[in-house]
Short mmCIF file of N, CA and C in Angstrom, two decimals:
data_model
loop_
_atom_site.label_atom_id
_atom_site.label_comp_id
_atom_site.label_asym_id
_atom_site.label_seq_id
_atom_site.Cartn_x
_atom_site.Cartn_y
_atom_site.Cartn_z
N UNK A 197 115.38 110.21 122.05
CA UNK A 197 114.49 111.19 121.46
C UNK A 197 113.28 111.31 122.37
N UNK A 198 112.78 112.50 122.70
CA UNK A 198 111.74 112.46 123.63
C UNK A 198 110.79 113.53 122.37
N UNK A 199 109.78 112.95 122.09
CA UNK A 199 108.28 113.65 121.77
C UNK A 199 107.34 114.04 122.84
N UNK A 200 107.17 115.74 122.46
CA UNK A 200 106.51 115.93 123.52
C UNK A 200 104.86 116.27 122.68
N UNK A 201 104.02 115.67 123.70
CA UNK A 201 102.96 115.58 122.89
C UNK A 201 101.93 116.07 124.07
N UNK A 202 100.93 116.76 123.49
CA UNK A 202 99.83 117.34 124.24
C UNK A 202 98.42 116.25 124.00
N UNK A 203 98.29 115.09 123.34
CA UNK A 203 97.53 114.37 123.51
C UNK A 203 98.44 112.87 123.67
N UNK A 204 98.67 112.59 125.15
CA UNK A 204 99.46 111.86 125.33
C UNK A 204 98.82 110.68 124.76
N UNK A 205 97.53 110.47 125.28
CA UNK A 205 96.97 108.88 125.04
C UNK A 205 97.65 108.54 123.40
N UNK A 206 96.66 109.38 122.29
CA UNK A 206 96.52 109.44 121.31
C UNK A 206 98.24 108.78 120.75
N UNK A 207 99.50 109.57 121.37
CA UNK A 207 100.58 109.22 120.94
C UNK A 207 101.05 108.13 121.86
N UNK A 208 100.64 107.29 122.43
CA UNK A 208 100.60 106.02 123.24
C UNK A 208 99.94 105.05 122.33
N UNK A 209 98.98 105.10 122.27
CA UNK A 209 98.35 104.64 121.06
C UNK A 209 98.78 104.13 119.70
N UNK A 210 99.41 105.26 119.32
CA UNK A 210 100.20 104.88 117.98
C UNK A 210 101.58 104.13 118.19
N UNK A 211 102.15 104.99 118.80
CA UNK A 211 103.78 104.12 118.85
C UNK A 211 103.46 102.73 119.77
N UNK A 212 103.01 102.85 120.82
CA UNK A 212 103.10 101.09 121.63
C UNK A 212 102.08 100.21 121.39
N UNK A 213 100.45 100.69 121.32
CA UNK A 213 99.85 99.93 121.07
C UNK A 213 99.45 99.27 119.14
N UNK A 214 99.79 100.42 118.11
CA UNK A 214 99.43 100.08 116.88
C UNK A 214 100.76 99.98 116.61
N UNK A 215 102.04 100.56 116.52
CA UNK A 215 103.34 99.99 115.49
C UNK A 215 104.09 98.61 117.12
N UNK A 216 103.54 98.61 118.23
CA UNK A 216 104.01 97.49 118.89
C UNK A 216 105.77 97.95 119.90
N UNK A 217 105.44 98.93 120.12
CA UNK A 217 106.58 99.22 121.00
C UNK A 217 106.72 98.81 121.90
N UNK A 218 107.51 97.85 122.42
CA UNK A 218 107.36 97.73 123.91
C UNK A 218 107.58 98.40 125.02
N UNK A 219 106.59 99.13 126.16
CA UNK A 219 106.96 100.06 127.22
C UNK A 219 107.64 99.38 128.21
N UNK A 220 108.60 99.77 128.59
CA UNK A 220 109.40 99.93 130.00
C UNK A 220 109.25 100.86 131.26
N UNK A 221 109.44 100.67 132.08
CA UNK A 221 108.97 101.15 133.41
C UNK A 221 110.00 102.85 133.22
N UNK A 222 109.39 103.73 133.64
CA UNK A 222 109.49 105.02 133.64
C UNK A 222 109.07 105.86 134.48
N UNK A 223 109.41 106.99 135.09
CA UNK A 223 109.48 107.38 136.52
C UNK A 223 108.83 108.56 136.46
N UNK A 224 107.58 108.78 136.82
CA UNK A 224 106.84 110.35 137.13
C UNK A 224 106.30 110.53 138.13
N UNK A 225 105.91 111.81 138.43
CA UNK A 225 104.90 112.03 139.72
C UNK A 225 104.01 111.84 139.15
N UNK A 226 103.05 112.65 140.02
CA UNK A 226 101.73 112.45 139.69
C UNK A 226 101.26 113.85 138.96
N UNK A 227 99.35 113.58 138.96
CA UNK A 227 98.71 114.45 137.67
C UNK A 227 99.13 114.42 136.65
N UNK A 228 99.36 115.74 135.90
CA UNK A 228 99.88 115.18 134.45
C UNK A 228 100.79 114.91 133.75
N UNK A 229 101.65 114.48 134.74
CA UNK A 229 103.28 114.20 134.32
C UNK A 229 102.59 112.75 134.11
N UNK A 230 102.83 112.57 132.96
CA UNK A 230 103.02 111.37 132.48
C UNK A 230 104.32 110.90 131.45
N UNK A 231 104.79 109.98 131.27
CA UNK A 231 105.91 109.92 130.17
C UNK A 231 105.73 107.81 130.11
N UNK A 232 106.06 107.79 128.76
CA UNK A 232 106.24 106.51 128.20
C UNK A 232 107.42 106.15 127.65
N UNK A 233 107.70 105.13 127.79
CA UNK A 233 109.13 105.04 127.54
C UNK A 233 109.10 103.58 126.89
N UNK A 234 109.33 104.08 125.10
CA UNK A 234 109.07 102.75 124.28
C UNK A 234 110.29 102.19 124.08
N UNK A 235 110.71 100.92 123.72
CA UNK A 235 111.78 100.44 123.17
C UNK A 235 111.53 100.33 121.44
N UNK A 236 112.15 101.32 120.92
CA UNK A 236 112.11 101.57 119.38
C UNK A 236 113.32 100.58 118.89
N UNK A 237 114.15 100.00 119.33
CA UNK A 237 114.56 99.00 118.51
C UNK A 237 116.06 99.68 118.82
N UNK A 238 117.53 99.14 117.89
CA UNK A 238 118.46 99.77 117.49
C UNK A 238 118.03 101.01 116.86
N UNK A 239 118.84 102.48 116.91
CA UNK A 239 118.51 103.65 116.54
C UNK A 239 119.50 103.56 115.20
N UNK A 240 119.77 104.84 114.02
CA UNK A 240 120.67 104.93 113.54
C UNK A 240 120.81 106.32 113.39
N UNK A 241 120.85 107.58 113.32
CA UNK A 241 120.51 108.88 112.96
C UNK A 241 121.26 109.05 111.98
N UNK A 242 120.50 109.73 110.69
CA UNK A 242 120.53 110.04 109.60
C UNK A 242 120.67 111.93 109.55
N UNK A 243 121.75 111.87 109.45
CA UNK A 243 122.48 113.16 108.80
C UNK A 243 122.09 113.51 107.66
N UNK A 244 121.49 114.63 106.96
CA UNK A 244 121.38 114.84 105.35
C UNK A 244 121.30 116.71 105.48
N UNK A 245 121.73 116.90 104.27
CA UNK A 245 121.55 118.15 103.71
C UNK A 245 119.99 118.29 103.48
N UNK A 246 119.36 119.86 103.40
CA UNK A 246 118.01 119.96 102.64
C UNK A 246 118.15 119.24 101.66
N UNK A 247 119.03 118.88 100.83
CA UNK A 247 119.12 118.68 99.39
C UNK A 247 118.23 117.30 99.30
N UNK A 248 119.23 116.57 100.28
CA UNK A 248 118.61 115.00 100.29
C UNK A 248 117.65 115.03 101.24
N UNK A 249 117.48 115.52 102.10
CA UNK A 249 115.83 115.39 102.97
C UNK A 249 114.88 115.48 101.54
N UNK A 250 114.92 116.79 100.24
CA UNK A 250 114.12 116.69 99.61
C UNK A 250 114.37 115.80 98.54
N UNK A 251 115.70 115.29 97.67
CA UNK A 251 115.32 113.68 97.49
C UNK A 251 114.40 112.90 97.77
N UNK A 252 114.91 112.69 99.26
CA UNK A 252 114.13 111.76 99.74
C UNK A 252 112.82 111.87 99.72
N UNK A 253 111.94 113.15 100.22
CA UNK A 253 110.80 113.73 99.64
C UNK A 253 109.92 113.39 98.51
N UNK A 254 110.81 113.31 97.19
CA UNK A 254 110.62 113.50 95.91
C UNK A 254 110.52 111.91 95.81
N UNK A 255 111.13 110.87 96.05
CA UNK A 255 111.47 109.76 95.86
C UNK A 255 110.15 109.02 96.79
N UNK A 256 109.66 109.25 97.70
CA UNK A 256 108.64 108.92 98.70
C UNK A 256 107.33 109.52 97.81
N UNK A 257 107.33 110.40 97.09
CA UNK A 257 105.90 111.20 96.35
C UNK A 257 105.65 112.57 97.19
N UNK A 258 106.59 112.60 97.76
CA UNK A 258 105.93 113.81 98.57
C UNK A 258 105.88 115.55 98.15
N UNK A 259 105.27 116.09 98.43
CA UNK A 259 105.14 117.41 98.17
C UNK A 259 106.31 118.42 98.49
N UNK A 260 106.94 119.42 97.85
CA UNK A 260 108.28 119.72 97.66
C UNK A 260 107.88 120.68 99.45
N UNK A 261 108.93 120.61 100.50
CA UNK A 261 108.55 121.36 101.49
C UNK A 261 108.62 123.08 101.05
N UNK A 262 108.40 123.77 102.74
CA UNK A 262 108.84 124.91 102.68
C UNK A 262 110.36 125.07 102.88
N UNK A 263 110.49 125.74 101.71
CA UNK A 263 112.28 125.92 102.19
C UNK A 263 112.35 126.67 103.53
N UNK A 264 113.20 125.91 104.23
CA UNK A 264 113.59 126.50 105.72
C UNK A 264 112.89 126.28 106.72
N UNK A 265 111.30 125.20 106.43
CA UNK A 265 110.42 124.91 107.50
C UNK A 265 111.05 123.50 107.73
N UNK A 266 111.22 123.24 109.49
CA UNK A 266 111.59 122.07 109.34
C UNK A 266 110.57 121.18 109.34
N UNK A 267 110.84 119.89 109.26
CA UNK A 267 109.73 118.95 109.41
C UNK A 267 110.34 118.22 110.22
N UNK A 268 109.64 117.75 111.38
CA UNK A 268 109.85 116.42 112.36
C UNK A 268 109.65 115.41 111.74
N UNK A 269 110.52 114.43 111.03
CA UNK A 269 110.50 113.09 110.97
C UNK A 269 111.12 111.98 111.57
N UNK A 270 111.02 111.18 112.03
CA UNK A 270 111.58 109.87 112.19
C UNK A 270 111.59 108.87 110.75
N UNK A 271 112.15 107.97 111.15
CA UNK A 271 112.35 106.69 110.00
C UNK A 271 112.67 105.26 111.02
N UNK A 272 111.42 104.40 110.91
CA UNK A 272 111.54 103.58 111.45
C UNK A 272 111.33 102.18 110.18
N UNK A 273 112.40 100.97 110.85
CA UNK A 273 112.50 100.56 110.30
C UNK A 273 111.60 99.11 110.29
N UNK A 274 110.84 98.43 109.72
CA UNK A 274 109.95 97.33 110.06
C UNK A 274 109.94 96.48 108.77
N UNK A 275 109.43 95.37 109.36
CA UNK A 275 109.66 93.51 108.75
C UNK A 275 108.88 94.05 107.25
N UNK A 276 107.63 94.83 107.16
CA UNK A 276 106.73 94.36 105.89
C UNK A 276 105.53 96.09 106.29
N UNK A 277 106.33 96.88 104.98
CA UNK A 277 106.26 98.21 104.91
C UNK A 277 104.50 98.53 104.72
N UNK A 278 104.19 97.69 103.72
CA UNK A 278 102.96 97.34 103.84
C UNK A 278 101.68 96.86 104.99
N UNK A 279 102.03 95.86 105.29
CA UNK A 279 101.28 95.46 106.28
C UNK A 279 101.36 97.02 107.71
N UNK A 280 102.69 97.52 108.05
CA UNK A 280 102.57 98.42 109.12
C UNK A 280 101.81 100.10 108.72
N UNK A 281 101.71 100.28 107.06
CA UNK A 281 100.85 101.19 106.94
C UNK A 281 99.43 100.57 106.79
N UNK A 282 98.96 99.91 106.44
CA UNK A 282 97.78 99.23 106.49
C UNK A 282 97.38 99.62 107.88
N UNK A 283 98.23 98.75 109.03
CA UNK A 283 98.09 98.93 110.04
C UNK A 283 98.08 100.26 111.03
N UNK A 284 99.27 101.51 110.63
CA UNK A 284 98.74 102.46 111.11
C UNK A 284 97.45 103.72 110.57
N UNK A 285 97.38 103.30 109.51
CA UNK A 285 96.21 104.14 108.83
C UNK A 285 94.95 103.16 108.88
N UNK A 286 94.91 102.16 109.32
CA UNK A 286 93.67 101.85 109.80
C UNK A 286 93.02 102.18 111.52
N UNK A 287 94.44 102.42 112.20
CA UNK A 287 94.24 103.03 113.45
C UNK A 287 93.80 104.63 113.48
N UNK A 288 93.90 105.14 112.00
CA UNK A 288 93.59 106.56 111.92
C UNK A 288 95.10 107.32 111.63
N UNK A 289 96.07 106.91 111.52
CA UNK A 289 96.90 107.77 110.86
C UNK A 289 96.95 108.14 109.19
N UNK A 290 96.99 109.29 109.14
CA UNK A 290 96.83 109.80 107.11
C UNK A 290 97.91 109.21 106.86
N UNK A 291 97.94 108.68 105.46
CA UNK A 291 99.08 108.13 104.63
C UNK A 291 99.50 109.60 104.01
N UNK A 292 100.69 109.70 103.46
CA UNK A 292 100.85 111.16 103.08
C UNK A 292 101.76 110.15 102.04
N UNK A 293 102.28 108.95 102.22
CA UNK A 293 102.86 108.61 100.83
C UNK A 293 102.82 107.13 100.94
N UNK A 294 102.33 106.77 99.91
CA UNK A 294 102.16 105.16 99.62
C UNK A 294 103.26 104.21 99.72
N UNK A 295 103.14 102.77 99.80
CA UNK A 295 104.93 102.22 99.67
C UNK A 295 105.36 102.49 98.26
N UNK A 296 106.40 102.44 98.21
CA UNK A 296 107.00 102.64 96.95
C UNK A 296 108.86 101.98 97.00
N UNK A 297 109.40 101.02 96.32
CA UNK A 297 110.53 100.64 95.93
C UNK A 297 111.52 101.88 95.94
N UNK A 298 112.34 102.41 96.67
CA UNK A 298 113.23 103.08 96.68
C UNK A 298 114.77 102.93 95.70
N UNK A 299 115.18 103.67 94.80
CA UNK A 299 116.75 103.65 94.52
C UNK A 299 117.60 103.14 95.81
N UNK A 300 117.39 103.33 96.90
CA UNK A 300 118.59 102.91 97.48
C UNK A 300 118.15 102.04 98.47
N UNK A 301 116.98 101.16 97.35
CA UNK A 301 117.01 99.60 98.05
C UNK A 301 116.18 99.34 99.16
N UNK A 302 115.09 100.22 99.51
CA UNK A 302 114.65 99.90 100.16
C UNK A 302 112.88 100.12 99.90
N UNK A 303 112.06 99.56 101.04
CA UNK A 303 110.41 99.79 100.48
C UNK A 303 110.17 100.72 101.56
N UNK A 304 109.33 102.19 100.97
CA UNK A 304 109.29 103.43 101.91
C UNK A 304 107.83 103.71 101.80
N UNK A 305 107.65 104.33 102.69
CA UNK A 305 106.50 104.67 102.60
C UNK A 305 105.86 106.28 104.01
N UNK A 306 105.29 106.64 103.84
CA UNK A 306 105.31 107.83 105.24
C UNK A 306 103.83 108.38 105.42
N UNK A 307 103.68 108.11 106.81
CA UNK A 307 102.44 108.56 107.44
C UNK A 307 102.69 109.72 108.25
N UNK A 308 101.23 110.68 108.49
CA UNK A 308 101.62 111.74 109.81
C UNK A 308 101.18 110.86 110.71
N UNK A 309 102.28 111.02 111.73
CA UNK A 309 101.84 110.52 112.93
C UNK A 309 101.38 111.38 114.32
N UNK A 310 100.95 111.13 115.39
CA UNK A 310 100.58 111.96 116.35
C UNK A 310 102.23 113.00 116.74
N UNK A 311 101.54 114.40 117.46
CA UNK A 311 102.24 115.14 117.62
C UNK A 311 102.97 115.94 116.73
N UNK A 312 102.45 115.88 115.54
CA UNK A 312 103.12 116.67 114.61
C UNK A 312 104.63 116.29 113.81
N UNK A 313 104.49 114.57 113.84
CA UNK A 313 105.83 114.26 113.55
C UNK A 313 105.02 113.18 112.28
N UNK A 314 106.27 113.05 111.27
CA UNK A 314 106.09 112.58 109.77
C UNK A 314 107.04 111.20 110.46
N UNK A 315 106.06 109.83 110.00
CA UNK A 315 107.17 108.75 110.02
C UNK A 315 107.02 108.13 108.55
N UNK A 316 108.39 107.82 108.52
CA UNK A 316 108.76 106.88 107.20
C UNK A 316 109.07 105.36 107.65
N UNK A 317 108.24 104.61 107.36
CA UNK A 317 108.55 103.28 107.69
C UNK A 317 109.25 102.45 106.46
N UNK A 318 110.53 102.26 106.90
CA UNK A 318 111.25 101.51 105.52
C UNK A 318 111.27 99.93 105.86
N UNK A 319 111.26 99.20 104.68
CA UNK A 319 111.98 97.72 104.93
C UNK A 319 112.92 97.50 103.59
N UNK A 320 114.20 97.32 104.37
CA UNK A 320 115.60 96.73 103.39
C UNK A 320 115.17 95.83 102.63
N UNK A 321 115.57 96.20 101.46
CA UNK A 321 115.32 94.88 100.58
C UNK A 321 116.07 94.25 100.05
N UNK A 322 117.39 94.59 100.36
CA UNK A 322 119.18 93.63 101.04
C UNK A 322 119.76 93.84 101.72
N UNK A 323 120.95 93.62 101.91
CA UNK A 323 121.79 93.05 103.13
C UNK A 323 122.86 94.78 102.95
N UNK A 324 123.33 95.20 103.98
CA UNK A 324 124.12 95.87 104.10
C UNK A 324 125.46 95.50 103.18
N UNK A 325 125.50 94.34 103.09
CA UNK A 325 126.90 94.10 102.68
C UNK A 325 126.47 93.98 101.32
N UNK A 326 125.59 93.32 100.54
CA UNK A 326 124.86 93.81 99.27
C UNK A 326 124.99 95.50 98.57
N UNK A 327 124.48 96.62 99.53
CA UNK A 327 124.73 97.42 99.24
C UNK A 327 126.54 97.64 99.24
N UNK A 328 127.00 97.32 99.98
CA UNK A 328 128.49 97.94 100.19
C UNK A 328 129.01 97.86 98.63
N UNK A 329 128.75 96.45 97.92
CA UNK A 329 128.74 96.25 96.69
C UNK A 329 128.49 97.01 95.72
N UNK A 330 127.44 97.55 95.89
CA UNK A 330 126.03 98.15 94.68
C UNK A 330 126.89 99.42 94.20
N UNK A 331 126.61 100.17 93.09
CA UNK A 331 127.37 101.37 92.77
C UNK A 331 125.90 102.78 93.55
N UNK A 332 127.07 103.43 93.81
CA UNK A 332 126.35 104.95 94.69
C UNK A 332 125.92 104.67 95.97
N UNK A 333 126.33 103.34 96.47
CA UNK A 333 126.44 103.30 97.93
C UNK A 333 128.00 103.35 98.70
N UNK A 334 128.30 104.46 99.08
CA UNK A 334 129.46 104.96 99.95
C UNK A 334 129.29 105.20 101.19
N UNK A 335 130.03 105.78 102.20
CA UNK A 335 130.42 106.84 102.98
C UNK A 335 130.54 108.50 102.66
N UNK A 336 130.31 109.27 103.22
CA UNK A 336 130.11 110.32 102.86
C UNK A 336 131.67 110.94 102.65
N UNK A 337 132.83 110.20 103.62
CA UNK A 337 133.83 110.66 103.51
C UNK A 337 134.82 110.43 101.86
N UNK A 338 133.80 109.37 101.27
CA UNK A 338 134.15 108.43 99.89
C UNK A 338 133.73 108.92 98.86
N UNK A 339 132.69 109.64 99.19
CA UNK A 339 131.96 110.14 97.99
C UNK A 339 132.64 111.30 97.59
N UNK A 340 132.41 111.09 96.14
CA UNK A 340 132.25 112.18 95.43
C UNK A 340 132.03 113.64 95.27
N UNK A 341 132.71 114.80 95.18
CA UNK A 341 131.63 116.06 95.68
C UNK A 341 132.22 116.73 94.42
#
């Protein structure tokens, strides 16, 4: 995923120095080519309909979107959901939704972050194989329609 951001520092700032990304060596010329190159961890990309983006929305506290506007989000995943909004809204990012216990098990919570992108910072609050168990956790090919 590359974010392109017109206040580079500002989004340097947030992802490596306040949520702790580690940078890796990355290749530019000079002036204002700059680029950072964080290690965000294992990725997973999340597929959803509007339907469940606004679930998810609704379930986070958030305000119902514009139908058909997209929103840039990520979802990153961290040790203690709490402590990392503490931590990025004391660096100056707005909270736009508090933590909150999720239905599907997890602690969510979502800040704006630089560049015009919404992050949701979740932490699991079981085991994958816990859920495999749980009822209304499937595959999409399993489910129900």
């Amino acid at each position: 995923m590359i974010i392109e951001t017109d206040d580079f520092d500002e989004a340097v700032r947030f992802y490596r120095d306040t949520l702790g990304m580690p940078e890796q060596v990355a290749f530019a010329t000079d002036g204002d080519d700059r680029v950072a190159i964080l290690h965000a961890g294992i990725a997973t990309i999340e597929l959803a309909t509007p339907t469940h983006a606004s679930n998810i929305d609704e379930v986070e506290g958030m305000p119902p979107a514009h139908p058909g506007a997209p929103v840039l989000r990520i979802a990153l995943e961290v040790e203690d959901t709490d402590l990392t909004v503490a931590r990025t809204t004391e660096a100056g990012a707005d909270l736009l939704a508090p933590p909150i216990r999720t239905p599907f098990r997890s602690k969510n919570a979502r800040v704006q972050g630089p560049a015009g992108w919404q992050i949701t910072f979740f932490q699991e609050l079981e085991t994958l194989q816990d859920r495999r168990e749980s009822p209304g956790f499937t595959t999409d090919d399993r489910r129900a329609r």
